[in-house]
């Protein structure tokens, strides 16, 4: 039962353009969503998060949008840079998923071409 | 400030052999997590500690996996005996308090290959 899904295993964009990474979830009780970034041979690092009471959160070049009715969130990176090339995981928590347990999606590998 | 430290980084063993992974969390972080990441998948929680108490081990295969966090600081995760399907990256993470709305700090992971 995959509660958090990232249906695109990979994405390739040109430097300077927008990258849009998508994530869908099935548990309507999730109340907090996070994006993590992972470089090869390193652990995931926290990037940005959003509470279910909001529909947008922005941090520099990174913006996360939440559409609760569609159970969908997306991460926008503008402008994309080659250093953004990594695997991006969305994660969710809340409801019956209690006490700090994050449910991760499968990840999307972003490649930003110079 | 030092991050989450894990060892070994890489381990290759034959099936049925035992293996152990060690984790030192960020100083002051009372919550420690062990996640397993299979190839092409996201991390999945195995066990979560608050101080020295395992508060969520529902996903830990208890027939062969064990974990401990003595004194509420360092932790070890053991597999005995290892099976081919245990090949994965084992990630340790820590946080201050419950990370429902906060971030987890991950170590670099221990990559296990079972032959």
GROMACS .gro file of N, CA, C and O in nm, chain A residues 48-110:
model
  252
   48UNK      N    1   1.238   2.151   0.205
   48UNK     CA    2   1.128   2.243   0.230
   48UNK      C    3   1.007   2.163   0.277
   48UNK      O    4   0.998   2.043   0.247
   49UNK      N    5   0.917   2.227   0.351
   49UNK     CA    6   0.800   2.157   0.400
   49UNK      C    7   0.677   2.246   0.389
   49UNK      O    8   0.686   2.366   0.363
   50UNK      N    9   0.561   2.184   0.410
   50UNK     CA   10   0.435   2.259   0.409
   50UNK      C   11   0.335   2.190   0.499
   50UNK      O   12   0.325   2.067   0.501
   51UNK      N   13   0.263   2.271   0.574
   51UNK     CA   14   0.155   2.220   0.657
   51UNK      C   15   0.027   2.213   0.574
   51UNK      O   16   0.010   2.288   0.479
   52UNK      N   17  -0.062   2.124   0.614
   52UNK     CA   18  -0.187   2.108   0.539
   52UNK      C   19  -0.279   2.228   0.550
   52UNK      O   20  -0.378   2.237   0.475
   53UNK      N   21  -0.249   2.321   0.640
   53UNK     CA   22  -0.334   2.439   0.651
   53UNK      C   23  -0.294   2.545   0.548
   53UNK      O   24  -0.359   2.648   0.535
   54UNK      N   25  -0.185   2.520   0.477
   54UNK     CA   26  -0.139   2.612   0.374
   54UNK      C   27  -0.151   2.547   0.237
   54UNK      O   28  -0.163   2.425   0.226
   55UNK      N   29  -0.145   2.631   0.134
   55UNK     CA   30  -0.142   2.574   0.000
   55UNK      C   31  -0.013   2.609  -0.075
   55UNK      O   32   0.007   2.563  -0.187
   56UNK      N   33   0.072   2.688  -0.012
   56UNK     CA   34   0.196   2.726  -0.077
   56UNK      C   35   0.299   2.763   0.029
   56UNK      O   36   0.267   2.827   0.130
   57UNK      N   37   0.423   2.723   0.005
   57UNK     CA   38   0.534   2.766   0.088
   57UNK      C   39   0.655   2.788  -0.002
   57UNK      O   40   0.686   2.705  -0.086
   58UNK      N   41   0.720   2.901   0.019
   58UNK     CA   42   0.828   2.941  -0.071
   58UNK      C   43   0.956   2.963   0.009
   58UNK      O   44   0.955   3.020   0.117
   59UNK      N   45   1.068   2.918  -0.048
   59UNK     CA   46   1.198   2.939   0.014
   59UNK      C   47   1.300   2.957  -0.097
   59UNK      O   48   1.351   2.859  -0.153
   60UNK      N   49   1.327   3.081  -0.128
   60UNK     CA   50   1.423   3.109  -0.235
   60UNK      C   51   1.373   3.057  -0.369
   60UNK      O   52   1.264   3.091  -0.414
   61UNK      N   53   1.454   2.972  -0.430
   61UNK     CA   54   1.417   2.918  -0.562
   61UNK      C   55   1.317   2.803  -0.553
   61UNK      O   56   1.272   2.753  -0.656
   62UNK      N   57   1.287   2.760  -0.432
   62UNK     CA   58   1.202   2.642  -0.412
   62UNK      C   59   1.064   2.683  -0.360
   62UNK      O   60   1.053   2.758  -0.264
   63UNK      N   61   0.960   2.629  -0.424
   63UNK     CA   62   0.823   2.654  -0.381
   63UNK      C   63   0.750   2.520  -0.381
   63UNK      O   64   0.759   2.444  -0.478
   64UNK      N   65   0.679   2.493  -0.273
   64UNK     CA   66   0.597   2.373  -0.267
   64UNK      C   67   0.451   2.416  -0.269
   64UNK      O   68   0.411   2.510  -0.199
   65UNK      N   69   0.372   2.350  -0.352
   65UNK     CA   70   0.230   2.375  -0.364
   65UNK      C   71   0.154   2.252  -0.316
   65UNK      O   72   0.193   2.139  -0.349
   66UNK      N   73   0.047   2.274  -0.241
   66UNK     CA   74  -0.034   2.164  -0.190
   66UNK      C   75  -0.178   2.181  -0.237
   66UNK      O   76  -0.239   2.285  -0.215
   67UNK      N   77  -0.232   2.078  -0.299
   67UNK     CA   78  -0.372   2.075  -0.342
   67UNK      C   79  -0.438   1.960  -0.267
   67UNK      O   80  -0.430   1.844  -0.307
   68UNK      N   81  -0.503   1.996  -0.155
   68UNK     CA   82  -0.558   1.892  -0.068
   68UNK      C   83  -0.672   1.817  -0.134
   68UNK      O   84  -0.689   1.697  -0.114
   69UNK      N   85  -0.753   1.885  -0.210
   69UNK     CA   86  -0.868   1.818  -0.273
   69UNK      C   87  -0.821   1.712  -0.372
   69UNK      O   88  -0.885   1.608  -0.386
   70UNK      N   89  -0.709   1.738  -0.436
   70UNK     CA   90  -0.653   1.642  -0.531
   70UNK      C   91  -0.553   1.549  -0.466
   70UNK      O   92  -0.501   1.458  -0.533
   71UNK      N   93  -0.522   1.572  -0.340
   71UNK     CA   94  -0.419   1.496  -0.269
   71UNK      C   95  -0.290   1.496  -0.350
   71UNK      O   96  -0.231   1.389  -0.381
   72UNK      N   97  -0.247   1.614  -0.383
   72UNK     CA   98  -0.132   1.631  -0.471
   72UNK      C   99  -0.046   1.746  -0.422
   72UNK      O  100  -0.096   1.850  -0.380
   73UNK      N  101   0.084   1.725  -0.426
   73UNK     CA  102   0.175   1.835  -0.401
   73UNK      C  103   0.285   1.836  -0.507
   73UNK      O  104   0.311   1.734  -0.571
   74UNK      N  105   0.341   1.954  -0.524
   74UNK     CA  106   0.446   1.967  -0.625
   74UNK      C  107   0.555   2.059  -0.571
   74UNK      O  108   0.530   2.146  -0.487
   75UNK      N  109   0.674   2.034  -0.620
   75UNK     CA  110   0.790   2.117  -0.587
   75UNK      C  111   0.836   2.186  -0.714
   75UNK      O  112   0.862   2.120  -0.815
   76UNK      N  113   0.843   2.319  -0.708
   76UNK     CA  114   0.889   2.398  -0.822
   76UNK      C  115   1.027   2.454  -0.790
   76UNK      O  116   1.047   2.510  -0.680
   77UNK      N  117   1.117   2.440  -0.884
   77UNK     CA  118   1.252   2.496  -0.869
   77UNK      C  119   1.273   2.593  -0.985
   77UNK      O  120   1.271   2.554  -1.101
   78UNK      N  121   1.289   2.721  -0.948
   78UNK     CA  122   1.306   2.823  -1.051
   78UNK      C  123   1.411   2.926  -1.007
   78UNK      O  124   1.394   2.985  -0.900
   79UNK      N  125   1.515   2.953  -1.085
   79UNK     CA  126   1.553   2.876  -1.203
   79UNK      C  127   1.632   2.751  -1.163
   79UNK      O  128   1.699   2.750  -1.059
   80UNK      N  129   1.624   2.650  -1.243
   80UNK     CA  130   1.698   2.527  -1.214
   80UNK      C  131   1.847   2.548  -1.241
   80UNK      O  132   1.886   2.617  -1.337
   81UNK      N  133   1.929   2.484  -1.158
   81UNK     CA  134   2.074   2.494  -1.171
   81UNK      C  135   2.133   2.352  -1.176
   81UNK      O  136   2.076   2.259  -1.119
   82UNK      N  137   2.248   2.335  -1.240
   82UNK     CA  138   2.308   2.201  -1.247
   82UNK      C  139   2.328   2.137  -1.109
   82UNK      O  140   2.315   2.016  -1.094
   83UNK      N  141   2.356   2.218  -1.008
   83UNK     CA  142   2.374   2.167  -0.872
   83UNK      C  143   2.247   2.112  -0.810
   83UNK      O  144   2.251   2.047  -0.705
   84UNK      N  145   2.133   2.138  -0.876
   84UNK     CA  146   2.006   2.083  -0.827
   84UNK      C  147   1.989   1.937  -0.869
   84UNK      O  148   1.895   1.871  -0.824
   85UNK      N  149   2.075   1.888  -0.955
   85UNK     CA  150   2.066   1.749  -1.001
   85UNK      C  151   2.082   1.655  -0.882
   85UNK      O  152   2.187   1.653  -0.816
   86UNK      N  153   1.979   1.578  -0.854
   86UNK     CA  154   1.975   1.491  -0.736
   86UNK      C  155   1.846   1.411  -0.742
   86UNK      O  156   1.764   1.428  -0.833
   87UNK      N  157   1.828   1.323  -0.645
   87UNK     CA  158   1.700   1.253  -0.630
   87UNK      C  159   1.619   1.328  -0.525
   87UNK      O  160   1.669   1.362  -0.418
   88UNK      N  161   1.493   1.356  -0.557
   88UNK     CA  162   1.404   1.429  -0.468
   88UNK      C  163   1.295   1.335  -0.417
   88UNK      O  164   1.227   1.269  -0.495
   89UNK      N  165   1.282   1.332  -0.285
   89UNK     CA  166   1.179   1.250  -0.222
   89UNK      C  167   1.075   1.341  -0.157
   89UNK      O  168   1.111   1.436  -0.087
   90UNK      N  169   0.948   1.311  -0.177
   90UNK     CA  170   0.846   1.375  -0.094
   90UNK      C  171   0.813   1.280   0.020
   90UNK      O  172   0.831   1.158   0.010
   91UNK      N  173   0.770   1.336   0.130
   91UNK     CA  174   0.737   1.258   0.248
   91UNK      C  175   0.617   1.320   0.317
   91UNK      O  176   0.592   1.441   0.304
   92UNK      N  177   0.544   1.239   0.390
   92UNK     CA  178   0.424   1.287   0.457
   92UNK      C  179   0.415   1.227   0.596
   92UNK      O  180   0.469   1.119   0.623
   93UNK      N  181   0.345   1.297   0.684
   93UNK     CA  182   0.321   1.246   0.818
   93UNK      C  183   0.187   1.296   0.867
   93UNK      O  184   0.126   1.388   0.810
   94UNK      N  185   0.140   1.234   0.978
   94UNK     CA  186   0.016   1.280   1.039
   94UNK      C  187  -0.091   1.174   1.039
   94UNK      O  188  -0.074   1.066   0.983
   95UNK      N  189  -0.203   1.203   1.101
   95UNK     CA  190  -0.313   1.107   1.108
   95UNK      C  191  -0.270   0.983   1.181
   95UNK      O  192  -0.213   0.989   1.289
   96UNK      N  193  -0.295   0.869   1.123
   96UNK     CA  194  -0.258   0.742   1.185
   96UNK      C  195  -0.109   0.717   1.175
   96UNK      O  196  -0.056   0.626   1.239
   97UNK      N  197  -0.042   0.796   1.092
   97UNK     CA  198   0.104   0.783   1.079
   97UNK      C  199   0.162   0.874   1.186
   97UNK      O  200   0.189   0.992   1.163
   98UNK      N  201   0.179   0.819   1.302
   98UNK     CA  202   0.204   0.903   1.418
   98UNK      C  203   0.350   0.915   1.456
   98UNK      O  204   0.435   0.844   1.408
   99UNK      N  205   0.370   1.011   1.539
   99UNK     CA  206   0.493   1.015   1.616
   99UNK      C  207   0.620   1.024   1.538
   99UNK      O  208   0.717   0.956   1.568
  100UNK      N  209   0.623   1.109   1.438
  100UNK     CA  210   0.749   1.131   1.370
  100UNK      C  211   0.778   1.033   1.260
  100UNK      O  212   0.886   1.036   1.202
  101UNK      N  213   0.687   0.943   1.230
  101UNK     CA  214   0.712   0.850   1.120
  101UNK      C  215   0.679   0.918   0.989
  101UNK      O  216   0.568   0.965   0.969
  102UNK      N  217   0.776   0.927   0.901
  102UNK     CA  218   0.756   0.985   0.770
  102UNK      C  219   0.736   0.873   0.669
  102UNK      O  220   0.808   0.774   0.671
  103UNK      N  221   0.638   0.891   0.582
  103UNK     CA  222   0.617   0.800   0.470
  103UNK      C  223   0.674   0.866   0.346
  103UNK      O  224   0.631   0.977   0.310
  104UNK      N  225   0.770   0.800   0.283
  104UNK     CA  226   0.839   0.856   0.169
  104UNK      C  227   0.785   0.801   0.038
  104UNK      O  228   0.741   0.686   0.029
  105UNK      N  229   0.790   0.885  -0.065
  105UNK     CA  230   0.766   0.839  -0.201
  105UNK      C  231   0.891   0.770  -0.255
  105UNK      O  232   0.994   0.762  -0.188
  106UNK      N  233   0.881   0.723  -0.380
  106UNK     CA  234   0.990   0.645  -0.439
  106UNK      C  235   1.105   0.732  -0.488
  106UNK      O  236   1.213   0.681  -0.516
  107UNK      N  237   1.081   0.859  -0.502
  107UNK     CA  238   1.185   0.950  -0.548
  107UNK      C  239   1.176   0.981  -0.696
  107UNK      O  240   1.128   0.899  -0.776
  108UNK      N  241   1.220   1.101  -0.733
  108UNK     CA  242   1.233   1.143  -0.873
  108UNK      C  243   1.374   1.195  -0.892
  108UNK      O  244   1.419   1.282  -0.817
  109UNK      N  245   1.443   1.139  -0.990
  109UNK     CA  246   1.579   1.183  -1.019
  109UNK      C  247   1.575   1.300  -1.116
  109UNK      O  248   1.533   1.286  -1.230
  110UNK      N  249   1.620   1.416  -1.068
  110UNK     CA  250   1.624   1.537  -1.150
  110UNK      C  251   1.763   1.555  -1.209
  110UNK      O  252   1.862   1.546  -1.137
   0.00000   0.00000   0.00000
